[in-house]
Tab-separated table of C-alpha atoms and ligand atoms in Angstrom:
chain	number	residue	atom	x	y	z
A	1	UNK	CA	114.546	166.780	-65.230
A	2	UNK	CA	111.299	165.697	-66.944
A	3	UNK	CA	111.398	164.005	-70.282
A	4	UNK	CA	108.824	163.853	-72.641
A	5	UNK	CA	108.049	161.786	-76.016
A	6	UNK	CA	105.409	163.661	-77.978
A	7	UNK	CA	103.000	164.111	-80.950
A	8	UNK	CA	100.902	167.372	-81.643
A	9	UNK	CA	97.595	167.743	-80.580
A	10	UNK	CA	97.357	165.085	-77.946
A	11	UNK	CA	100.709	165.983	-76.532
A	12	UNK	CA	100.854	169.516	-76.860
A	13	UNK	CA	97.313	169.444	-74.335
A	14	UNK	CA	99.190	167.428	-72.004
A	15	UNK	CA	102.261	169.009	-72.074
A	16	UNK	CA	100.310	172.586	-71.522
A	17	UNK	CA	98.873	170.993	-68.039
A	18	UNK	CA	102.007	170.052	-67.034
A	19	UNK	CA	104.240	172.883	-68.243
A	20	UNK	CA	101.287	174.750	-65.537
A	21	UNK	CA	103.167	172.866	-62.391
A	22	UNK	CA	106.412	172.368	-63.406
A	23	UNK	CA	109.623	174.314	-63.218
A	24	UNK	CA	109.579	174.905	-66.849
A	25	UNK	CA	114.030	175.051	-66.604
A	26	UNK	CA	112.922	171.112	-65.735
A	27	UNK	CA	111.113	170.061	-68.889
A	28	UNK	CA	112.598	168.762	-71.756
A	29	UNK	CA	110.456	168.065	-75.056
A	30	UNK	CA	111.239	165.238	-77.444
A	31	UNK	CA	109.176	165.920	-80.962
A	32	UNK	CA	108.292	163.631	-83.801
A	33	UNK	CA	109.348	164.939	-86.962
A	34	UNK	CA	108.145	162.158	-89.402
A	35	UNK	CA	105.175	164.023	-89.745
A	36	UNK	CA	106.630	166.607	-91.147
A	37	UNK	CA	106.697	167.717	-95.191
A	38	UNK	CA	107.730	169.964	-98.023
A	39	UNK	CA	104.622	172.169	-99.586
A	40	UNK	CA	104.424	174.576	-101.725
A	41	UNK	CA	108.456	175.149	-101.141
A	42	UNK	CA	108.342	175.359	-97.165
A	43	UNK	CA	109.470	173.276	-94.724
A	44	UNK	CA	106.739	172.795	-92.660
A	45	UNK	CA	107.094	170.573	-88.859
A	46	UNK	CA	103.686	170.130	-87.883
A	47	UNK	CA	104.024	168.629	-84.069
A	48	UNK	CA	106.906	170.978	-83.346
A	49	UNK	CA	104.720	173.795	-84.491
A	50	UNK	CA	102.103	172.781	-82.364
A	51	UNK	CA	104.064	172.274	-78.865
A	52	UNK	CA	105.128	175.335	-79.543
A	53	UNK	CA	101.571	177.275	-80.344
A	54	UNK	CA	99.759	175.593	-77.691
A	55	UNK	CA	102.818	176.680	-74.908
A	56	UNK	CA	102.983	180.309	-75.954
A	57	UNK	CA	98.958	179.803	-75.751
A	58	UNK	CA	98.774	181.525	-79.364
A	59	UNK	CA	97.241	177.907	-80.855
A	60	UNK	CA	93.762	177.792	-82.069
A	61	UNK	CA	92.450	175.917	-79.340
A	62	UNK	CA	89.048	174.556	-81.331
A	63	UNK	CA	90.725	172.744	-84.152
A	64	UNK	CA	93.807	172.005	-82.114
A	65	UNK	CA	96.741	173.220	-84.501
A	66	UNK	CA	97.237	176.536	-86.155
A	67	UNK	CA	97.310	180.050	-85.005
A	68	UNK	CA	93.988	181.211	-83.105
A	69	UNK	CA	92.352	184.499	-85.267
A	70	UNK	CA	93.948	183.053	-88.850
A	71	UNK	CA	93.205	183.896	-91.715
A	72	UNK	CA	94.062	181.882	-94.983
A	73	UNK	CA	94.312	184.431	-97.861
A	74	UNK	CA	97.549	183.109	-98.637
A	75	UNK	CA	95.786	179.406	-99.620
A	76	UNK	CA	93.710	181.524	-101.722
A	77	UNK	CA	95.835	183.514	-103.653
A	78	UNK	CA	97.865	179.896	-104.228
A	79	UNK	CA	94.554	178.261	-105.818
A	80	UNK	CA	94.814	181.071	-108.617
A	81	UNK	CA	97.521	179.312	-109.662
A	82	UNK	CA	95.517	175.652	-108.983
A	83	UNK	CA	98.698	174.651	-106.925
A	84	UNK	CA	97.003	172.309	-104.436
A	85	UNK	CA	95.566	173.680	-101.374
A	86	UNK	CA	94.739	171.107	-99.317
A	87	UNK	CA	97.477	171.556	-96.159
A	88	UNK	CA	96.165	174.270	-94.488
A	89	UNK	CA	98.403	176.786	-94.049
A	90	UNK	CA	97.331	179.951	-92.102
A	91	UNK	CA	99.039	183.799	-93.180
A	92	UNK	CA	100.790	183.742	-89.491
A	93	UNK	CA	101.115	180.004	-89.554
A	94	UNK	CA	102.848	181.170	-93.052
A	95	UNK	CA	105.496	182.870	-91.497
A	96	UNK	CA	106.873	180.252	-89.283
A	97	UNK	CA	107.078	178.465	-92.291
A	98	UNK	CA	108.811	180.719	-94.350
A	99	UNK	CA	111.303	181.380	-91.460
A	100	UNK	CA	111.947	177.642	-91.181
A	101	UNK	CA	112.492	176.908	-94.870
A	102	UNK	CA	114.613	180.689	-94.836
A	103	UNK	CA	116.464	178.869	-92.341
A	104	UNK	CA	116.926	175.547	-93.565
A	105	UNK	CA	118.031	176.867	-97.395
A	106	UNK	CA	121.088	178.723	-94.913
A	107	UNK	CA	122.131	175.742	-93.556
A	108	UNK	CA	120.906	175.697	-89.942
A	109	UNK	CA	119.953	172.291	-88.585
A	110	UNK	CA	116.012	171.846	-87.374
A	111	UNK	CA	117.284	172.005	-83.333
A	112	UNK	CA	118.457	175.579	-84.160
A	113	UNK	CA	115.741	176.522	-85.993
A	114	UNK	CA	113.099	174.763	-83.412
A	115	UNK	CA	114.765	176.639	-80.554
A	116	UNK	CA	114.721	180.153	-82.344
A	117	UNK	CA	110.951	179.714	-83.337
A	118	UNK	CA	110.396	178.806	-79.517
A	119	UNK	CA	112.144	181.615	-78.498
A	120	UNK	CA	110.050	183.750	-80.667
A	121	UNK	CA	107.386	182.595	-79.221
A	122	UNK	CA	108.251	183.269	-75.826
A	123	UNK	CA	109.266	180.273	-74.772
A	124	UNK	CA	112.924	180.483	-72.547
A	125	UNK	CA	113.035	177.855	-70.522
A	126	UNK	CA	111.694	174.499	-71.790
A	127	UNK	CA	113.647	172.948	-73.901
A	128	UNK	CA	112.096	171.455	-77.437
A	129	UNK	CA	114.009	168.749	-79.435
A	130	UNK	CA	113.152	167.361	-82.962
A	131	UNK	CA	114.238	163.997	-82.447
A	132	UNK	CA	116.306	163.884	-85.270
A	133	UNK	CA	118.215	166.925	-87.733
A	134	UNK	CA	118.008	164.383	-90.487
A	135	UNK	CA	114.507	164.503	-92.755
A	136	UNK	CA	112.509	161.669	-91.777
A	137	UNK	CA	108.788	161.378	-93.785
A	138	UNK	CA	105.903	159.189	-92.207
A	139	UNK	CA	104.191	157.427	-95.639
A	140	UNK	CA	101.391	155.345	-95.439
A	141	UNK	CA	101.097	152.170	-97.814
A	142	UNK	CA	97.337	152.029	-98.274
A	143	UNK	CA	94.731	150.339	-100.844
A	144	UNK	CA	95.086	153.613	-102.934
A	145	UNK	CA	99.027	153.466	-102.655
A	146	UNK	CA	101.196	155.061	-100.370
A	147	UNK	CA	101.460	158.240	-99.657
A	148	UNK	CA	102.882	160.794	-97.359
A	149	UNK	CA	100.751	160.511	-93.901
A	150	UNK	CA	99.837	164.232	-94.240
A	151	UNK	CA	98.374	163.153	-97.583
A	152	UNK	CA	96.339	160.404	-96.164
A	153	UNK	CA	95.278	162.299	-93.167
A	154	UNK	CA	94.051	165.452	-94.749
A	155	UNK	CA	93.323	164.917	-98.429
A	156	UNK	CA	91.894	161.822	-98.603
A	157	UNK	CA	90.354	162.252	-95.172
A	158	UNK	CA	91.913	158.916	-93.733
A	159	UNK	CA	88.963	157.127	-95.984
A	160	UNK	CA	92.045	154.598	-97.911
A	161	UNK	CA	92.745	150.966	-96.437
A	162	UNK	CA	95.875	151.406	-94.631
A	163	UNK	CA	98.519	148.331	-95.027
A	164	UNK	CA	101.466	149.407	-93.441
A	165	UNK	CA	103.977	152.488	-93.040
A	166	UNK	CA	106.679	153.289	-94.198
A	167	UNK	CA	108.689	155.880	-92.215
A	168	UNK	CA	111.707	157.239	-94.971
A	169	UNK	CA	114.924	157.945	-93.350
A	170	UNK	CA	114.797	157.114	-90.266
A	171	UNK	CA	117.523	153.870	-90.621
A	172	UNK	CA	119.790	156.869	-91.027
A	173	UNK	CA	117.924	159.160	-88.108
A	174	UNK	CA	120.522	159.982	-85.526
A	175	UNK	CA	119.373	161.285	-82.523
A	176	UNK	CA	119.411	164.921	-82.509
A	177	UNK	CA	121.982	166.741	-79.761
A	178	UNK	CA	120.143	166.573	-76.331
A	179	UNK	CA	117.948	163.922	-77.359
A	180	UNK	CA	119.722	161.146	-75.280
A	181	UNK	CA	121.037	163.145	-72.625
A	182	UNK	CA	117.561	163.888	-71.751
A	183	UNK	CA	116.634	161.071	-71.377
A	184	UNK	CA	119.141	159.880	-69.704
A	185	UNK	CA	119.347	162.117	-67.373
A	186	UNK	CA	115.603	162.250	-66.601
A	187	UNK	CA	114.121	161.551	-63.397
A	188	UNK	CA	111.068	160.784	-64.542
A	189	UNK	CA	110.064	160.051	-68.423
A	190	UNK	CA	106.681	160.807	-69.637
A	191	UNK	CA	105.218	159.327	-73.266
A	192	UNK	CA	102.842	161.781	-73.921
A	193	UNK	CA	99.098	161.045	-74.998
A	194	UNK	CA	99.850	160.308	-78.540
A	195	UNK	CA	99.390	158.145	-81.859
A	196	UNK	CA	101.529	155.305	-80.724
A	197	UNK	CA	101.890	154.381	-84.425
A	198	UNK	CA	103.191	157.749	-86.166
A	199	UNK	CA	103.913	160.269	-83.713
A	200	UNK	CA	105.985	158.078	-80.851
A	201	UNK	CA	106.486	155.181	-83.216
A	202	UNK	CA	108.948	157.499	-85.261
A	203	UNK	CA	110.491	158.409	-82.323
A	204	UNK	CA	111.339	155.101	-80.533
A	205	UNK	CA	113.340	153.972	-84.153
A	206	UNK	CA	115.390	156.787	-84.067
A	207	UNK	CA	118.935	155.224	-83.479
A	208	UNK	CA	119.887	154.489	-79.663
A	209	UNK	CA	116.381	156.084	-78.378
A	210	UNK	CA	114.243	152.773	-77.595
A	211	UNK	CA	117.791	151.289	-75.928
A	212	UNK	CA	118.224	154.383	-73.954
A	213	UNK	CA	114.456	154.105	-72.635
A	214	UNK	CA	115.351	150.501	-71.610
A	215	UNK	CA	118.627	151.221	-69.895
A	216	UNK	CA	116.763	154.734	-68.240
A	217	UNK	CA	116.287	154.012	-64.505
A	218	UNK	CA	113.530	156.481	-64.189
A	219	UNK	CA	110.557	155.721	-64.131
A	220	UNK	CA	108.746	155.339	-67.742
A	221	UNK	CA	105.086	156.713	-67.743
A	222	UNK	CA	102.563	156.499	-70.747
A	223	UNK	CA	99.038	158.133	-71.274
A	224	UNK	CA	97.017	156.438	-73.227
A	225	UNK	CA	95.686	158.279	-76.252
A	226	UNK	CA	92.550	156.471	-76.713
A	227	UNK	CA	89.457	157.025	-74.579
A	228	UNK	CA	86.388	153.859	-74.540
A	229	UNK	CA	88.901	151.896	-76.611
A	230	UNK	CA	89.219	154.480	-79.572
A	231	UNK	CA	90.871	157.753	-80.448
A	232	UNK	CA	89.337	160.732	-79.684
A	233	UNK	CA	90.392	162.279	-82.787
A	234	UNK	CA	92.756	161.081	-85.744
A	235	UNK	CA	93.665	157.899	-87.104
A	236	UNK	CA	95.274	156.069	-84.418
A	237	UNK	CA	92.578	153.251	-84.765
A	238	UNK	CA	92.563	152.637	-88.323
A	239	UNK	CA	96.506	152.794	-88.413
A	240	UNK	CA	96.663	150.576	-85.307
A	241	UNK	CA	93.950	147.870	-87.636
A	242	UNK	CA	95.620	148.133	-91.113
A	243	UNK	CA	99.070	146.856	-88.807
A	244	UNK	CA	97.144	144.322	-87.554
A	245	UNK	CA	96.883	145.443	-83.889
A	246	UNK	CA	94.193	145.559	-81.543
A	247	UNK	CA	92.852	149.210	-80.670
A	248	UNK	CA	93.031	148.966	-77.107
A	249	UNK	CA	95.180	150.495	-74.343
A	250	UNK	CA	96.235	147.324	-73.432
A	251	UNK	CA	97.846	146.983	-77.340
A	252	UNK	CA	99.517	150.258	-76.586
A	253	UNK	CA	100.849	148.993	-73.413
A	254	UNK	CA	102.291	146.066	-75.164
A	255	UNK	CA	104.098	148.491	-78.045
A	256	UNK	CA	105.847	150.156	-75.040
A	257	UNK	CA	106.315	147.059	-73.014
A	258	UNK	CA	109.893	146.706	-73.204
A	259	UNK	CA	110.589	149.986	-71.721
A	260	UNK	CA	107.278	151.131	-69.417
A	261	UNK	CA	106.536	151.003	-65.859
A	262	UNK	CA	102.952	152.327	-66.082
A	263	UNK	CA	100.549	153.743	-68.413
A	264	UNK	CA	97.631	156.260	-67.285
A	265	UNK	CA	94.428	154.675	-69.032
A	266	UNK	CA	90.997	156.251	-68.898
A	267	UNK	CA	88.190	154.864	-66.524
A	268	UNK	CA	86.269	154.150	-69.550
A	269	UNK	CA	88.644	151.456	-69.865
A	270	UNK	CA	88.682	149.753	-66.421
A	271	UNK	CA	88.075	146.920	-67.923
A	272	UNK	CA	91.233	146.728	-68.970
A	273	UNK	CA	93.212	146.902	-66.124
A	274	UNK	CA	93.804	142.924	-65.582
A	275	UNK	CA	95.515	142.523	-68.970
A	276	UNK	CA	97.913	145.540	-68.854
A	277	UNK	CA	98.739	144.137	-65.125
A	278	UNK	CA	99.655	140.907	-66.789
A	279	UNK	CA	102.118	142.448	-68.752
A	280	UNK	CA	103.922	143.422	-66.171
A	281	UNK	CA	103.092	147.149	-66.087
A	282	UNK	CA	100.954	149.456	-63.649
A	283	UNK	CA	97.865	150.756	-64.949
A	284	UNK	CA	96.597	154.238	-63.161
A	285	UNK	CA	92.934	154.803	-63.993
A	286	UNK	CA	91.464	158.111	-64.184
A	287	UNK	CA	89.651	160.850	-66.646
A	288	UNK	CA	91.819	161.174	-69.174
A	289	UNK	CA	89.928	164.327	-70.928
A	290	UNK	CA	91.680	167.146	-71.347
A	291	UNK	CA	88.708	169.529	-72.258
A	292	UNK	CA	90.522	172.487	-70.322
A	293	UNK	CA	93.937	173.027	-69.064
A	294	UNK	CA	92.781	172.642	-65.829
A	295	UNK	CA	91.797	169.208	-66.713
A	296	UNK	CA	95.320	168.725	-68.435
A	297	UNK	CA	97.089	169.973	-65.350
A	298	UNK	CA	95.344	167.519	-62.933
A	299	UNK	CA	96.402	164.507	-65.222
A	300	UNK	CA	100.150	166.076	-64.777
A	301	UNK	CA	99.879	166.276	-61.443
A	302	UNK	CA	98.960	162.464	-60.782
A	303	UNK	CA	101.448	161.552	-63.462
A	304	UNK	CA	104.191	162.840	-61.186
A	305	UNK	CA	103.111	161.778	-58.031
A	306	UNK	CA	103.900	158.194	-59.489
A	307	UNK	CA	107.416	159.333	-59.057
A	308	UNK	CA	107.012	158.987	-55.378
A	309	UNK	CA	105.857	155.534	-55.958
A	310	UNK	CA	108.330	152.569	-55.944
A	311	UNK	CA	109.031	150.918	-58.927
B	1	LIG	P1	98.722	164.914	-84.059
B	1	LIG	O1	100.375	164.951	-84.133
B	1	LIG	O2	98.434	166.281	-83.741
B	1	LIG	O3	97.840	163.393	-84.409
B	1	LIG	O4	98.870	164.585	-82.126
B	1	LIG	P2	99.318	163.575	-81.469
B	1	LIG	O5	99.504	161.713	-82.017
B	1	LIG	O6	99.501	164.059	-80.171
B	1	LIG	O7	97.708	162.881	-80.929
B	1	LIG	C1	96.681	162.466	-80.993
B	1	LIG	C2	96.305	161.546	-80.011
B	1	LIG	O8	95.606	162.237	-79.078
B	1	LIG	C3	94.946	160.852	-80.576
B	1	LIG	O9	95.009	159.460	-80.465
B	1	LIG	C4	93.801	161.358	-79.455
B	1	LIG	O10	92.878	160.463	-78.980
B	1	LIG	C5	94.881	161.723	-78.665
B	1	LIG	N1	93.969	163.002	-77.501
B	1	LIG	C6	93.590	163.681	-78.053
B	1	LIG	N2	92.794	164.975	-76.829
B	1	LIG	C7	93.094	163.816	-75.872
B	1	LIG	C8	92.831	163.713	-74.221
B	1	LIG	O11	91.966	164.754	-74.069
B	1	LIG	N3	92.993	162.743	-73.896
B	1	LIG	C9	93.647	161.602	-74.263
B	1	LIG	N4	93.457	160.377	-73.427
B	1	LIG	N5	93.704	161.515	-75.328
B	1	LIG	C10	93.917	162.668	-76.278
């Protein structure tokens, strides 16, 4: 059994590669829902949708999110009413959010809804679990005030200076059904190349997740989302710096140190080898840039091979 902890774009690219080399029924993906937002009356769950769209080959590969060849007429329509339209929702994508919202209003849980959406997109065997069924929202504390992560990322273009983060609702968040079991029964646990602060961080804060990872006898392997000491995309560096952390794969390893066995880092960061080893964590140094599915698959194969090494 393979269990992966995942955010959005970086995770989805890796998981697509992984899904090409494992029996899909062996794979469980625990996805961050701290990025979720209620906007224009809709429940949007960006990381869940990115993972589903990518695994089912309908994602807009250029952007990394949304559906390929989607149109944005709905947003143009909203514009007419002077409603804020900074959060990009394509017309086909809108159907997913409407369906999720409809089921939420009928009392279905995020877990139930996620599995229905995954099935509708043709994903039958891979288990995709939200980290929790409770509502959690990641807010960023900045010099321009506190704002939802999506507002910081999209509306404000990551310009405000980060002072801290506030994951609202996380104290009460219980793991969604199947989350703890998936960690307990895994033979390898993979922390995807995702933002360690706002993608993996919230999953680790869900009740019992971190302690179950610590207890696990499975090999725990992370793939660093940093290449050449910085993220390929997104605010990982700004968030890490804002929290007073160094921006490096060594720092990523430190954030996971209490449960991590090995970390895959990019060859551009080979100079970090000794610092990582001194944490008691084994580095695997390879090219980690997933420019296409074949490369993502190649990285996944190398991660899976680590299972056969002794701890
Ligand atoms: P988000 O929620 O959509 O921002 O997605 P994630 O947290 O899963 O992914 C964001 C992280 O993925 C960024 O820090 C990127 O640097 C990282 N990432 C994206 N593509 C790649 C890649 O090809 N290789 C590596 N190593 N990291 C990547």
